[in-house]
mmCIF file of C-alpha atoms in Angstrom:
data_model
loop_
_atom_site.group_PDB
_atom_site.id
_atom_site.type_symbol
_atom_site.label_atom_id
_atom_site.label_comp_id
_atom_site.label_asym_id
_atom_site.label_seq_id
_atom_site.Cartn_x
_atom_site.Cartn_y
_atom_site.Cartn_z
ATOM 1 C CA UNK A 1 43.372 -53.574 8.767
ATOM 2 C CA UNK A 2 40.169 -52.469 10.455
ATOM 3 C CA UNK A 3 40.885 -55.089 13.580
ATOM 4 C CA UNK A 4 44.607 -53.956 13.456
ATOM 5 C CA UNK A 5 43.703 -50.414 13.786
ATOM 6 C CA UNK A 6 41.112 -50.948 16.840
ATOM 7 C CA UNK A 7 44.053 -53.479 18.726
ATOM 8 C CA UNK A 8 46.428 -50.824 18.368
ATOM 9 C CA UNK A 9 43.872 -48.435 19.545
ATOM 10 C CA UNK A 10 43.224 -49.897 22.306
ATOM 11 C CA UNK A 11 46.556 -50.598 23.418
ATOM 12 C CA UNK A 12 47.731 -46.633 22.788
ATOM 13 C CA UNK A 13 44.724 -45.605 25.000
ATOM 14 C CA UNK A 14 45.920 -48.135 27.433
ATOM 15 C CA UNK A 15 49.110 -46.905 27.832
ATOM 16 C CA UNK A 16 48.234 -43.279 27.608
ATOM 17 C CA UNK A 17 45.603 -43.516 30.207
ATOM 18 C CA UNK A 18 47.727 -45.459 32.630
ATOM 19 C CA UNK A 19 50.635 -43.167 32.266
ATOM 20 C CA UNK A 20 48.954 -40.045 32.441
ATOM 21 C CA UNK A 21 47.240 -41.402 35.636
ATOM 22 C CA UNK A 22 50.525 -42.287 37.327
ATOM 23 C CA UNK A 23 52.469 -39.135 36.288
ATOM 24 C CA UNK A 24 55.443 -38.678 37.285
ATOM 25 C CA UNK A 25 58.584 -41.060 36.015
ATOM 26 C CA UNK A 26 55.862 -43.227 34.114
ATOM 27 C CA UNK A 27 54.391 -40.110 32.063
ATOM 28 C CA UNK A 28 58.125 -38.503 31.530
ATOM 29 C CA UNK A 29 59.367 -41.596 30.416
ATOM 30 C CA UNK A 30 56.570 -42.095 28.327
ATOM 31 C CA UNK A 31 56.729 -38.692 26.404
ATOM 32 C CA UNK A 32 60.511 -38.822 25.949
ATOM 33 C CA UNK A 33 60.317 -41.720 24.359
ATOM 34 C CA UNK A 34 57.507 -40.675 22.209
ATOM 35 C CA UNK A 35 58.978 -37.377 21.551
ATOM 36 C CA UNK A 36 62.439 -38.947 20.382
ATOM 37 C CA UNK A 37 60.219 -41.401 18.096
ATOM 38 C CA UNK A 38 58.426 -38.174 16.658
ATOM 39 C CA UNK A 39 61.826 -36.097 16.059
ATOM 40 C CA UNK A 40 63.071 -38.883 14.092
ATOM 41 C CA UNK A 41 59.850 -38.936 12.412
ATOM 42 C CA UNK A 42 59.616 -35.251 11.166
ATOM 43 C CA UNK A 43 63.678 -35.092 10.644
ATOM 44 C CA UNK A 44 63.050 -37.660 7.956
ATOM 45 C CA UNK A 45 59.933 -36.479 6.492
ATOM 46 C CA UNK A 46 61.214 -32.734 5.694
ATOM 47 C CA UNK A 47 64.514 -34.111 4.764
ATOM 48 C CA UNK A 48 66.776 -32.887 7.754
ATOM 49 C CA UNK A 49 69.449 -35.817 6.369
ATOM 50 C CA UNK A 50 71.141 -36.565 3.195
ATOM 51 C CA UNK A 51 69.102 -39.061 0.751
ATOM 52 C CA UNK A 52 69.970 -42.603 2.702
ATOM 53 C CA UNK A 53 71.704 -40.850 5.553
ATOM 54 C CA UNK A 54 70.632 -42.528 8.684
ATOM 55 C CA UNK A 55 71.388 -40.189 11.750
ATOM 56 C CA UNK A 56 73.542 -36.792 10.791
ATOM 57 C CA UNK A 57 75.059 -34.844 13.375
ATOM 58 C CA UNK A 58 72.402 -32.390 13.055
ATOM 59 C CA UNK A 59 69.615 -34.970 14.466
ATOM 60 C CA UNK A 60 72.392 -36.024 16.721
ATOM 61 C CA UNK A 61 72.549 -32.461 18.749
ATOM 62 C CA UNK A 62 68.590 -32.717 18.609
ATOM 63 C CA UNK A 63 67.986 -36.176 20.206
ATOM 64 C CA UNK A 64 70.699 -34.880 22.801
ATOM 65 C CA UNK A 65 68.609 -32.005 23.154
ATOM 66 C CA UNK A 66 65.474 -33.846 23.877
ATOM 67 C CA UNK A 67 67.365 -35.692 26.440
ATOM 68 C CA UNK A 68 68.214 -32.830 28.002
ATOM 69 C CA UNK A 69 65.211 -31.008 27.815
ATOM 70 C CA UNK A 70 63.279 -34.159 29.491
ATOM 71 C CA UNK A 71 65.549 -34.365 32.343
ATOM 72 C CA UNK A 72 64.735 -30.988 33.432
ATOM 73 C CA UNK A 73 61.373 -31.392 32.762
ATOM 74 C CA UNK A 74 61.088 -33.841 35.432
ATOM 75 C CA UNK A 75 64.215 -32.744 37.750
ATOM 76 C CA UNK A 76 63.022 -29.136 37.658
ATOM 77 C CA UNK A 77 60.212 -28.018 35.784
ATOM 78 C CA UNK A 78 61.093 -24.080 35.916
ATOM 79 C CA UNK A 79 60.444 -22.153 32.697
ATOM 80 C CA UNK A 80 64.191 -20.515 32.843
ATOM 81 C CA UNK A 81 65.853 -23.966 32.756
ATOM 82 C CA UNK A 82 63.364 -25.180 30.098
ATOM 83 C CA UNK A 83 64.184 -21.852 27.899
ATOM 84 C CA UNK A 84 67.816 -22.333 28.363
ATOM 85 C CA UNK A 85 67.858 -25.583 27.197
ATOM 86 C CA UNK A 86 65.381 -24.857 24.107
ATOM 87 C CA UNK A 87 68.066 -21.963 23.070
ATOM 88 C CA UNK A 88 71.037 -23.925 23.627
ATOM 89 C CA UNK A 89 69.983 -26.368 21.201
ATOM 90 C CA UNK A 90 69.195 -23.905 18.941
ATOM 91 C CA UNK A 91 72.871 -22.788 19.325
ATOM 92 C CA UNK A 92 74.076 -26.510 19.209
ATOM 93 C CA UNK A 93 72.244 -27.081 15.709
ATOM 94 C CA UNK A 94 73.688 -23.291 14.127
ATOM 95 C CA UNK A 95 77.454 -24.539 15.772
ATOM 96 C CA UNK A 96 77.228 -27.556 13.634
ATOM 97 C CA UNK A 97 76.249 -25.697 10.804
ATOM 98 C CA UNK A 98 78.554 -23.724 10.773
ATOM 99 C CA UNK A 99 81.600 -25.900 11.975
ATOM 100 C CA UNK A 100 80.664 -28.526 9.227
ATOM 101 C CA UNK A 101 79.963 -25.739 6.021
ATOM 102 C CA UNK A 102 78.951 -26.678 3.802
ATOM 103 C CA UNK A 103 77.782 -30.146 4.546
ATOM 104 C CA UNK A 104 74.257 -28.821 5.446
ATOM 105 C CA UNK A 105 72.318 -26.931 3.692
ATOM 106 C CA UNK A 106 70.352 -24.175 5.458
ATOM 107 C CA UNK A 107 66.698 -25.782 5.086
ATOM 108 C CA UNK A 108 68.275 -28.909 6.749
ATOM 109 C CA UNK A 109 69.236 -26.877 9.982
ATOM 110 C CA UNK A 110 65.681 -24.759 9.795
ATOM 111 C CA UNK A 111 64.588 -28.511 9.858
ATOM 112 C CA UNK A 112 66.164 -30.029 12.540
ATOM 113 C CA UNK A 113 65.016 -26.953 14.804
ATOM 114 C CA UNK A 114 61.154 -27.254 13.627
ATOM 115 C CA UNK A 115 61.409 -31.049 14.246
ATOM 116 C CA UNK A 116 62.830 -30.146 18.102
ATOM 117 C CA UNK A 117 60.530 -27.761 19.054
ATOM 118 C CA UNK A 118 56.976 -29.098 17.018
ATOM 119 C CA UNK A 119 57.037 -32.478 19.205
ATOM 120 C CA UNK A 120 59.456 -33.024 21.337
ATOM 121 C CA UNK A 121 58.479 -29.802 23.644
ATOM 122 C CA UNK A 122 55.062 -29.284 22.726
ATOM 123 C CA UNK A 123 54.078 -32.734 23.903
ATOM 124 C CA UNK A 124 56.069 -31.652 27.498
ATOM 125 C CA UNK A 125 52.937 -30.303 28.026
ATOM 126 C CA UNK A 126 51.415 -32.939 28.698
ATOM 127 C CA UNK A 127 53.860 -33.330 31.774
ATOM 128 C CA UNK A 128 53.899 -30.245 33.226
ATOM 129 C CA UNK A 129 49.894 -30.138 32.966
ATOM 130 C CA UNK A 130 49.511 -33.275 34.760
ATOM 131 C CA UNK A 131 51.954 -32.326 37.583
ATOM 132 C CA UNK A 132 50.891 -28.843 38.007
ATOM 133 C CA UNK A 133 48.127 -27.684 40.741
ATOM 134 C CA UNK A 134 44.962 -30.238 40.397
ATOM 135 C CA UNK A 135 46.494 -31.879 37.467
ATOM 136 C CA UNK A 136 44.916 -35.203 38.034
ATOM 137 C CA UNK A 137 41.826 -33.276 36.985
ATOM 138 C CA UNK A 138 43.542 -31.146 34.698
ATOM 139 C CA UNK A 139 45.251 -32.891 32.013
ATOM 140 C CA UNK A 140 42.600 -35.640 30.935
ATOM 141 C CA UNK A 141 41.297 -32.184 28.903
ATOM 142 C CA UNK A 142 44.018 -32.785 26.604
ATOM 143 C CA UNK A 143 42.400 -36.104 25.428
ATOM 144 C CA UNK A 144 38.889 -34.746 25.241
ATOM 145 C CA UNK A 145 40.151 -31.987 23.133
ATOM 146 C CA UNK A 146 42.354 -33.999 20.822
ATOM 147 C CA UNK A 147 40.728 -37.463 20.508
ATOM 148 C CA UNK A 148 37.230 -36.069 21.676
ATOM 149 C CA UNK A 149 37.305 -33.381 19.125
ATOM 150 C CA UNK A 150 38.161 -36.116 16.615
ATOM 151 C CA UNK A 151 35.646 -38.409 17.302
ATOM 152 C CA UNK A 152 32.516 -35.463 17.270
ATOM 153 C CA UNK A 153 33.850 -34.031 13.804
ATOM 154 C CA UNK A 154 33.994 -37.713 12.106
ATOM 155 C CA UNK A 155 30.504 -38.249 13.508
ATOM 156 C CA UNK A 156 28.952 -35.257 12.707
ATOM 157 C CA UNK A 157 30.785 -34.738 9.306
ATOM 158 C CA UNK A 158 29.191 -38.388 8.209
ATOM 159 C CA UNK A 159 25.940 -37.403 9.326
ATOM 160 C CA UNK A 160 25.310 -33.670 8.123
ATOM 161 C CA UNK A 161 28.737 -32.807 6.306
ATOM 162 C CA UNK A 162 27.531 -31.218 3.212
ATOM 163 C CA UNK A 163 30.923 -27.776 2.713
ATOM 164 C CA UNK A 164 34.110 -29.148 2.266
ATOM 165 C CA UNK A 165 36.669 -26.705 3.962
ATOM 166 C CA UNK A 166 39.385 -27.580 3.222
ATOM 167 C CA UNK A 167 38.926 -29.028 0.029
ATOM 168 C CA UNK A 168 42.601 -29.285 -1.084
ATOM 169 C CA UNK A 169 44.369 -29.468 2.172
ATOM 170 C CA UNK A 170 41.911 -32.571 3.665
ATOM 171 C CA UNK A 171 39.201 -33.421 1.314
ATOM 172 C CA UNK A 172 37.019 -35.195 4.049
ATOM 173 C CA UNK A 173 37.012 -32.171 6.619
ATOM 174 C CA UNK A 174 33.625 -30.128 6.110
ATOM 175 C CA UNK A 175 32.812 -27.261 7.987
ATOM 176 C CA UNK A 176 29.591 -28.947 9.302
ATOM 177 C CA UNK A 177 31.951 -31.152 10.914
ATOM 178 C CA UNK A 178 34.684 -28.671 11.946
ATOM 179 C CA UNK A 179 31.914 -26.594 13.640
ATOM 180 C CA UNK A 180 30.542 -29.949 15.250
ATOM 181 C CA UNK A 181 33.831 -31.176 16.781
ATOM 182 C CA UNK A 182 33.988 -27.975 18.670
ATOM 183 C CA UNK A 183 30.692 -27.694 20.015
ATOM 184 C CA UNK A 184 30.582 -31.623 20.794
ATOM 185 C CA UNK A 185 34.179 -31.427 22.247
ATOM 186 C CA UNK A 186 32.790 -28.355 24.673
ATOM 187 C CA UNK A 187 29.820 -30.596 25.404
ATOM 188 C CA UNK A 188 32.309 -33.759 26.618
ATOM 189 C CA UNK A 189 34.470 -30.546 28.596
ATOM 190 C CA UNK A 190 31.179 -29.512 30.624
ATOM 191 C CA UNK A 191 30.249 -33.098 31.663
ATOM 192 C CA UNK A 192 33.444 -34.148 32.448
ATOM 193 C CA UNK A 193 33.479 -31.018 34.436
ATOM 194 C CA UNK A 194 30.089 -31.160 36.302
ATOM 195 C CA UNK A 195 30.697 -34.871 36.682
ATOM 196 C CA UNK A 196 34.022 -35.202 37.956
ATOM 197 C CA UNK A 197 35.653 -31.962 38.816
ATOM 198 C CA UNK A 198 33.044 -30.026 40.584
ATOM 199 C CA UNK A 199 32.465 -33.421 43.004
ATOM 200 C CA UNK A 200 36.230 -33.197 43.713
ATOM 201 C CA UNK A 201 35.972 -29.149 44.387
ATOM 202 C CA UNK A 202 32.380 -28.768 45.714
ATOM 203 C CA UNK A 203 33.092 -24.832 46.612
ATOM 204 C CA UNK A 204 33.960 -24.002 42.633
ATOM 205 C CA UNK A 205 31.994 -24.190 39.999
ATOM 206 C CA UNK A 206 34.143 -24.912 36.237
ATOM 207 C CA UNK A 207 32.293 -26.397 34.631
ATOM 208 C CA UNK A 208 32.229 -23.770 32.241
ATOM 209 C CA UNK A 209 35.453 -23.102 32.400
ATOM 210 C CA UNK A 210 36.567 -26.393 31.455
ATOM 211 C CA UNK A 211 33.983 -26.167 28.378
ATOM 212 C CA UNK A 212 35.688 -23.611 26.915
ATOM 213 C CA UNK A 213 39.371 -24.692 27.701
ATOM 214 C CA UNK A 214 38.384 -27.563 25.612
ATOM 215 C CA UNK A 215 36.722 -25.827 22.653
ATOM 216 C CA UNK A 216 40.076 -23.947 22.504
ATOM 217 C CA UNK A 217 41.847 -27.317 22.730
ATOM 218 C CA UNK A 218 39.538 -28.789 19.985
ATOM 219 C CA UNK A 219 40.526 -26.131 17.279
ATOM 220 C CA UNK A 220 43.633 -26.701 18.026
ATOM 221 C CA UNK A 221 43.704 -29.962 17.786
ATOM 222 C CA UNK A 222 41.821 -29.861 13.974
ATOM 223 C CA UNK A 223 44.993 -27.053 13.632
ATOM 224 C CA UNK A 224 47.149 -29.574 14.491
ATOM 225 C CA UNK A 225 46.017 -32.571 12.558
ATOM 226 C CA UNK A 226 45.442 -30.369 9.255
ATOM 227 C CA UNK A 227 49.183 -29.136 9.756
ATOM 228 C CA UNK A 228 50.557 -32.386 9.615
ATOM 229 C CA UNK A 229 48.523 -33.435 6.698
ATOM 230 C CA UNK A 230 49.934 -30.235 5.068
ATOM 231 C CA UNK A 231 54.216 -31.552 5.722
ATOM 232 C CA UNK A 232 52.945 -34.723 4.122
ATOM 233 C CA UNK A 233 51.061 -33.122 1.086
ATOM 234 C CA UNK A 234 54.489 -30.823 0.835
ATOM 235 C CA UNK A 235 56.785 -33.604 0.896
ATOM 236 C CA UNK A 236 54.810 -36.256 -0.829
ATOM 237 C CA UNK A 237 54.513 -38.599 1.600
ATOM 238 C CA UNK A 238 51.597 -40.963 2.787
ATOM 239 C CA UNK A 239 52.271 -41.640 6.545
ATOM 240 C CA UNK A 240 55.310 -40.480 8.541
ATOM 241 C CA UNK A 241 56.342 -44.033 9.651
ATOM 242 C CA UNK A 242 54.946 -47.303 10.796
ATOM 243 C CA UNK A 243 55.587 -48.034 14.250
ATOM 244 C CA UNK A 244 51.999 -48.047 15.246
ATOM 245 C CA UNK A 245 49.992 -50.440 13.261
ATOM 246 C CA UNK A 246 47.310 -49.899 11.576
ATOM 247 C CA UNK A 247 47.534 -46.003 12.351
ATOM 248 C CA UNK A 248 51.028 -45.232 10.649
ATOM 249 C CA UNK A 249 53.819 -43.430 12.791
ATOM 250 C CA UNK A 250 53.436 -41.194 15.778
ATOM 251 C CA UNK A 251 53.031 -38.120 14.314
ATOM 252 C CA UNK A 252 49.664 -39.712 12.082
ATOM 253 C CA UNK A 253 48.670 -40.542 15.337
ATOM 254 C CA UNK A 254 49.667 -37.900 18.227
ATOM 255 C CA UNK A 255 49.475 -34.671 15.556
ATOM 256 C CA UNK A 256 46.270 -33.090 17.575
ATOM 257 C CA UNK A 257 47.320 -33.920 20.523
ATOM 258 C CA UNK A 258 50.827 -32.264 20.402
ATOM 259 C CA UNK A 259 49.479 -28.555 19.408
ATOM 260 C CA UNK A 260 46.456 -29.452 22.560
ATOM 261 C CA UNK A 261 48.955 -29.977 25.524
ATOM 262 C CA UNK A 262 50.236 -26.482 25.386
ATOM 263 C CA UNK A 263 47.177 -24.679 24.675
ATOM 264 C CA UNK A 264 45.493 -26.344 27.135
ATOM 265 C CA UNK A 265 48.082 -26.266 29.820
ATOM 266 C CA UNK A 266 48.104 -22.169 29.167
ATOM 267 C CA UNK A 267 44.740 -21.711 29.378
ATOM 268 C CA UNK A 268 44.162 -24.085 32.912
ATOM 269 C CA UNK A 269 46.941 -21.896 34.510
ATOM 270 C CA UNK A 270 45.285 -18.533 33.675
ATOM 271 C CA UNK A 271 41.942 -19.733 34.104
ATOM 272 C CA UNK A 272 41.590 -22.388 36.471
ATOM 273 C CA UNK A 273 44.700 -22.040 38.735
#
């Protein structure tokens, strides 16, 4: 399992790196398909579908809608179009509730909504970081904060994790560890920062800035890992599918991250740009 896990590993930060370099039709391409992967995901963990159902017209309108909402992602990018698209799925999903009453029940179309929006355009993020102004530099905060952030708490938490947290939600998770995901995560922000960006952009000096966009990013990303642990405790399940081996389905895998790409794409616009 342990040599599964680091092969798989290695070939997600592969692909993620190369993509994310390129941009462009690459990354979009990338993150739809992800984001269609996820939808599915989430639709079957909080039971969008009937027991054995495989794809109801209610996931049907919401893969459309992804499709949609990726296109103009990458053929436009403007917040108007984005919103439009967002609301007219939301009106797709209520039509078909309503047109097929009483076939759904209302938790199943509160479902299929929550699924839409919590990956499919909070990971479009990731996109419109790495294409706005500087991006290049931009968007490889999003992986310090998610993965970064991941990789200080574990280490920290083994070492000096003594006050469990979270002792019901995520029984591993001590504050010790919380506390040193955030700080180490900060630390990774400034050197990437000093290192990298400042030698790019000798006449500015973020450093700082970028230190802080990823402490931000780094609580986020526990947020967003400890929220989907919660939909699994709720609905009794032990990964949300298996397509990655080793590390379960993309949601196990890509839950910090999603929450990160907005949070971080916010705070580089008001801060950096």
């Amino acid at each position: 399992m342990f040599w599964t896990r680091l092969a798989s590993g290695i070939v997600l930060l592969a692909v993620a790196v190369g993509a994310v370099s390129l941009g462009g039709i690459p990354l979009a391409i990338l993150l739809w398909m992800t984001s269609m992967a996820a939808f599915r995901e989430l639709t079957k963990a909080v039971k969008c579908g009937a027991a054995g159902e495989k794809l109801n017209s209610l996931e049907m309108a919401g893969l459309a809608g992804i499709i949609c909402y990726y296109l103009l992602v990458y053929f436009s990018g403007e917040p108007i179009w984005l919103l439009m698209c967002i609301v007219g799925v939301f009106l797709t999903v209520m039509l078909t509730y309503v047109i097929t009453f009483p076939k759904y029940h209302v938790s199943q179309v509160m479902a299929a909504v929550f699924s839409y929006l919590y990956a499919p355009v909070l990971l479009s993020f990731v996109y419109l970081t790495r294409m706005c102004d500087q991006g290049i530099y931009t968007v490889w905060m999003i992986l310090i904060s998610s993965w970064g952030c991941d990789t200080c708490a574990y280490a920290v938490g083994k070492l000096i994790g003594r006050k469990k947290i979270f002792p019901v939600l995520s029984p591993k998770k001590s504050l010790e560890g919380c506390i040193g995901g955030v700080l180490g995560t900060a630390l990774l922000g400034w050197l990437y920062g000093y290192f990298f960006v400042e030698k790019a952009f000798p006449d500015r000096s973020i450093a700082w800035v970028m230190a802080l966009i990823c402490a931000a990013g780094a609580v986020m990303s526990m947020v967003g890992d400890l929220a989907a642990s919660a939909v699994k405790r709720n609905m009794v399940i032990k990964d949300y599918g298996n397509l990655i081996p080793g590390h379960g389905g993309i949601m196990d895998r890509f839950d910090s991250m999603i929450v990160t790409a907005p949070m971080t794409y916010f705070l580089t616009v008001l801060m950096l740009l």
